[in-house]
């Protein structure tokens, strides 16, 4: 069973930075596509970024050049560094693990989810 625990959320002024962490239950990165999602009140869940076995990263257009996804295999931890934060980045952020095929992320739904961490950006 994959367990994911997010941390690092909080309140920050616009233009500020935060780094989210996602502690995983073990050798997860070798078997799963890892991603960060977010959901604001009244809005659909949005995929923010994902990273495959080889370290290839993709981002939503809304966060490209501001957010960076990374993983530390030794610490079994996934990160999301968020710079130049905007009020519209306010949401609950979730870490998730999804299917890999030959090391690449697929478009299938993510299987495992953390409990989420709140990020609030004030103007």
mmCIF file of C-alpha atoms in Angstrom:
data_model
loop_
_atom_site.group_PDB
_atom_site.id
_atom_site.type_symbol
_atom_site.label_atom_id
_atom_site.label_comp_id
_atom_site.label_asym_id
_atom_site.label_seq_id
_atom_site.Cartn_x
_atom_site.Cartn_y
_atom_site.Cartn_z
ATOM 1 C CA UNK A 1 0.000 0.000 0.000
ATOM 2 C CA UNK A 2 1.356 3.390 -1.010
ATOM 3 C CA UNK A 3 1.195 6.087 1.626
ATOM 4 C CA UNK A 4 1.727 9.751 0.858
ATOM 5 C CA UNK A 5 1.956 12.533 3.430
ATOM 6 C CA UNK A 6 2.200 16.169 2.359
ATOM 7 C CA UNK A 7 3.628 19.022 4.381
ATOM 8 C CA UNK A 8 4.899 22.550 3.871
ATOM 9 C CA UNK A 9 1.722 24.423 3.102
ATOM 10 C CA UNK A 10 0.907 27.739 4.701
ATOM 11 C CA UNK A 11 0.028 31.364 4.132
ATOM 12 C CA UNK A 12 2.263 33.655 2.124
ATOM 13 C CA UNK A 13 2.029 37.029 0.450
ATOM 14 C CA UNK A 14 1.922 37.316 -3.292
ATOM 15 C CA UNK A 15 5.371 37.041 -4.822
ATOM 16 C CA UNK A 16 6.555 34.759 -2.054
ATOM 17 C CA UNK A 17 7.720 31.163 -2.123
ATOM 18 C CA UNK A 18 6.878 27.856 -0.494
ATOM 19 C CA UNK A 19 8.222 24.344 -0.800
ATOM 20 C CA UNK A 20 5.839 21.434 -0.404
ATOM 21 C CA UNK A 21 7.077 17.998 0.561
ATOM 22 C CA UNK A 22 5.490 14.591 0.112
ATOM 23 C CA UNK A 23 6.906 11.760 2.189
ATOM 24 C CA UNK A 24 6.270 8.385 0.600
ATOM 25 C CA UNK A 25 6.034 4.944 2.147
ATOM 26 C CA UNK A 26 9.096 3.468 0.461
ATOM 27 C CA UNK A 27 10.343 2.499 -2.974
ATOM 28 C CA UNK A 28 7.538 4.353 -4.701
ATOM 29 C CA UNK A 29 9.431 6.322 -7.327
ATOM 30 C CA UNK A 30 10.566 3.197 -9.186
ATOM 31 C CA UNK A 31 6.991 2.052 -9.741
ATOM 32 C CA UNK A 32 4.827 5.142 -9.999
ATOM 33 C CA UNK A 33 4.443 8.365 -11.852
ATOM 34 C CA UNK A 34 4.466 11.101 -9.213
ATOM 35 C CA UNK A 35 2.410 14.238 -9.392
ATOM 36 C CA UNK A 36 1.157 17.327 -7.630
ATOM 37 C CA UNK A 37 -2.443 18.399 -7.997
ATOM 38 C CA UNK A 38 -4.430 21.260 -6.543
ATOM 39 C CA UNK A 39 -8.063 22.071 -5.948
ATOM 40 C CA UNK A 40 -9.520 25.435 -5.069
ATOM 41 C CA UNK A 41 -13.023 25.797 -3.581
ATOM 42 C CA UNK A 42 -15.649 25.489 -6.274
ATOM 43 C CA UNK A 43 -13.134 24.468 -8.914
ATOM 44 C CA UNK A 44 -12.098 21.181 -10.460
ATOM 45 C CA UNK A 45 -8.923 19.464 -9.427
ATOM 46 C CA UNK A 46 -6.005 20.491 -11.606
ATOM 47 C CA UNK A 47 -2.788 18.640 -12.268
ATOM 48 C CA UNK A 48 0.062 21.014 -11.514
ATOM 49 C CA UNK A 49 3.123 18.929 -12.324
ATOM 50 C CA UNK A 50 4.267 15.364 -12.729
ATOM 51 C CA UNK A 51 7.564 13.513 -12.986
ATOM 52 C CA UNK A 52 8.348 10.077 -14.400
ATOM 53 C CA UNK A 53 10.907 7.405 -13.550
ATOM 54 C CA UNK A 54 13.589 9.119 -15.631
ATOM 55 C CA UNK A 55 13.044 12.530 -14.082
ATOM 56 C CA UNK A 56 11.201 14.012 -17.029
ATOM 57 C CA UNK A 57 8.853 16.743 -15.809
ATOM 58 C CA UNK A 58 5.694 18.313 -17.166
ATOM 59 C CA UNK A 59 3.826 21.349 -15.851
ATOM 60 C CA UNK A 60 0.494 23.040 -16.190
ATOM 61 C CA UNK A 61 0.771 26.186 -18.261
ATOM 62 C CA UNK A 62 -0.393 28.273 -15.306
ATOM 63 C CA UNK A 63 2.644 27.328 -13.202
ATOM 64 C CA UNK A 64 5.362 26.759 -15.783
ATOM 65 C CA UNK A 65 8.532 28.755 -15.008
ATOM 66 C CA UNK A 66 7.324 29.359 -11.433
ATOM 67 C CA UNK A 67 6.988 25.858 -9.948
ATOM 68 C CA UNK A 68 9.520 23.026 -9.917
ATOM 69 C CA UNK A 69 8.784 19.387 -9.152
ATOM 70 C CA UNK A 70 11.618 17.196 -7.933
ATOM 71 C CA UNK A 71 12.228 13.959 -6.074
ATOM 72 C CA UNK A 72 14.867 12.726 -3.667
ATOM 73 C CA UNK A 73 15.235 8.977 -4.092
ATOM 74 C CA UNK A 74 17.339 8.606 -0.944
ATOM 75 C CA UNK A 75 14.746 10.349 1.205
ATOM 76 C CA UNK A 76 11.722 8.899 -0.660
ATOM 77 C CA UNK A 77 10.360 12.427 -0.808
ATOM 78 C CA UNK A 78 8.690 14.389 -3.581
ATOM 79 C CA UNK A 79 8.894 18.184 -3.620
ATOM 80 C CA UNK A 80 7.145 21.104 -5.230
ATOM 81 C CA UNK A 81 9.018 24.396 -5.063
ATOM 82 C CA UNK A 82 6.677 27.285 -5.732
ATOM 83 C CA UNK A 83 8.050 30.736 -6.547
ATOM 84 C CA UNK A 84 6.376 34.008 -7.470
ATOM 85 C CA UNK A 85 3.152 32.849 -5.884
ATOM 86 C CA UNK A 86 -0.086 34.499 -6.899
ATOM 87 C CA UNK A 87 -3.465 34.676 -5.148
ATOM 88 C CA UNK A 88 -4.871 32.364 -7.822
ATOM 89 C CA UNK A 89 -2.449 29.670 -6.614
ATOM 90 C CA UNK A 90 -4.513 29.422 -3.420
ATOM 91 C CA UNK A 91 -5.737 25.827 -3.131
ATOM 92 C CA UNK A 92 -5.333 22.538 -1.360
ATOM 93 C CA UNK A 93 -2.340 20.766 -2.865
ATOM 94 C CA UNK A 94 -2.214 16.997 -3.144
ATOM 95 C CA UNK A 95 0.605 14.583 -3.826
ATOM 96 C CA UNK A 96 -0.362 11.548 -5.901
ATOM 97 C CA UNK A 97 1.081 8.366 -7.382
ATOM 98 C CA UNK A 98 -0.076 7.034 -10.726
ATOM 99 C CA UNK A 99 0.700 4.390 -13.307
ATOM 100 C CA UNK A 100 3.973 4.123 -15.204
ATOM 101 C CA UNK A 101 4.391 2.325 -18.489
ATOM 102 C CA UNK A 102 7.988 1.554 -19.389
ATOM 103 C CA UNK A 103 8.979 4.317 -17.018
ATOM 104 C CA UNK A 104 6.736 6.955 -18.554
ATOM 105 C CA UNK A 105 3.625 8.496 -17.060
ATOM 106 C CA UNK A 106 0.348 7.532 -18.702
ATOM 107 C CA UNK A 107 -2.948 9.349 -18.925
ATOM 108 C CA UNK A 108 -4.638 6.859 -16.641
ATOM 109 C CA UNK A 109 -5.989 8.129 -13.315
ATOM 110 C CA UNK A 110 -3.654 8.424 -10.372
ATOM 111 C CA UNK A 111 -4.127 5.600 -7.888
ATOM 112 C CA UNK A 112 -2.961 6.950 -4.542
ATOM 113 C CA UNK A 113 -3.437 10.321 -2.894
ATOM 114 C CA UNK A 114 -2.216 12.175 0.133
ATOM 115 C CA UNK A 115 -4.488 14.088 2.483
ATOM 116 C CA UNK A 116 -3.528 17.484 1.062
ATOM 117 C CA UNK A 117 -1.898 20.624 2.397
ATOM 118 C CA UNK A 118 -3.399 24.107 2.210
ATOM 119 C CA UNK A 119 -1.643 26.947 0.418
ATOM 120 C CA UNK A 120 -3.057 30.447 0.796
ATOM 121 C CA UNK A 121 -1.605 33.391 -1.107
ATOM 122 C CA UNK A 122 -2.691 36.890 -0.172
ATOM 123 C CA UNK A 123 -2.539 39.909 -2.436
#
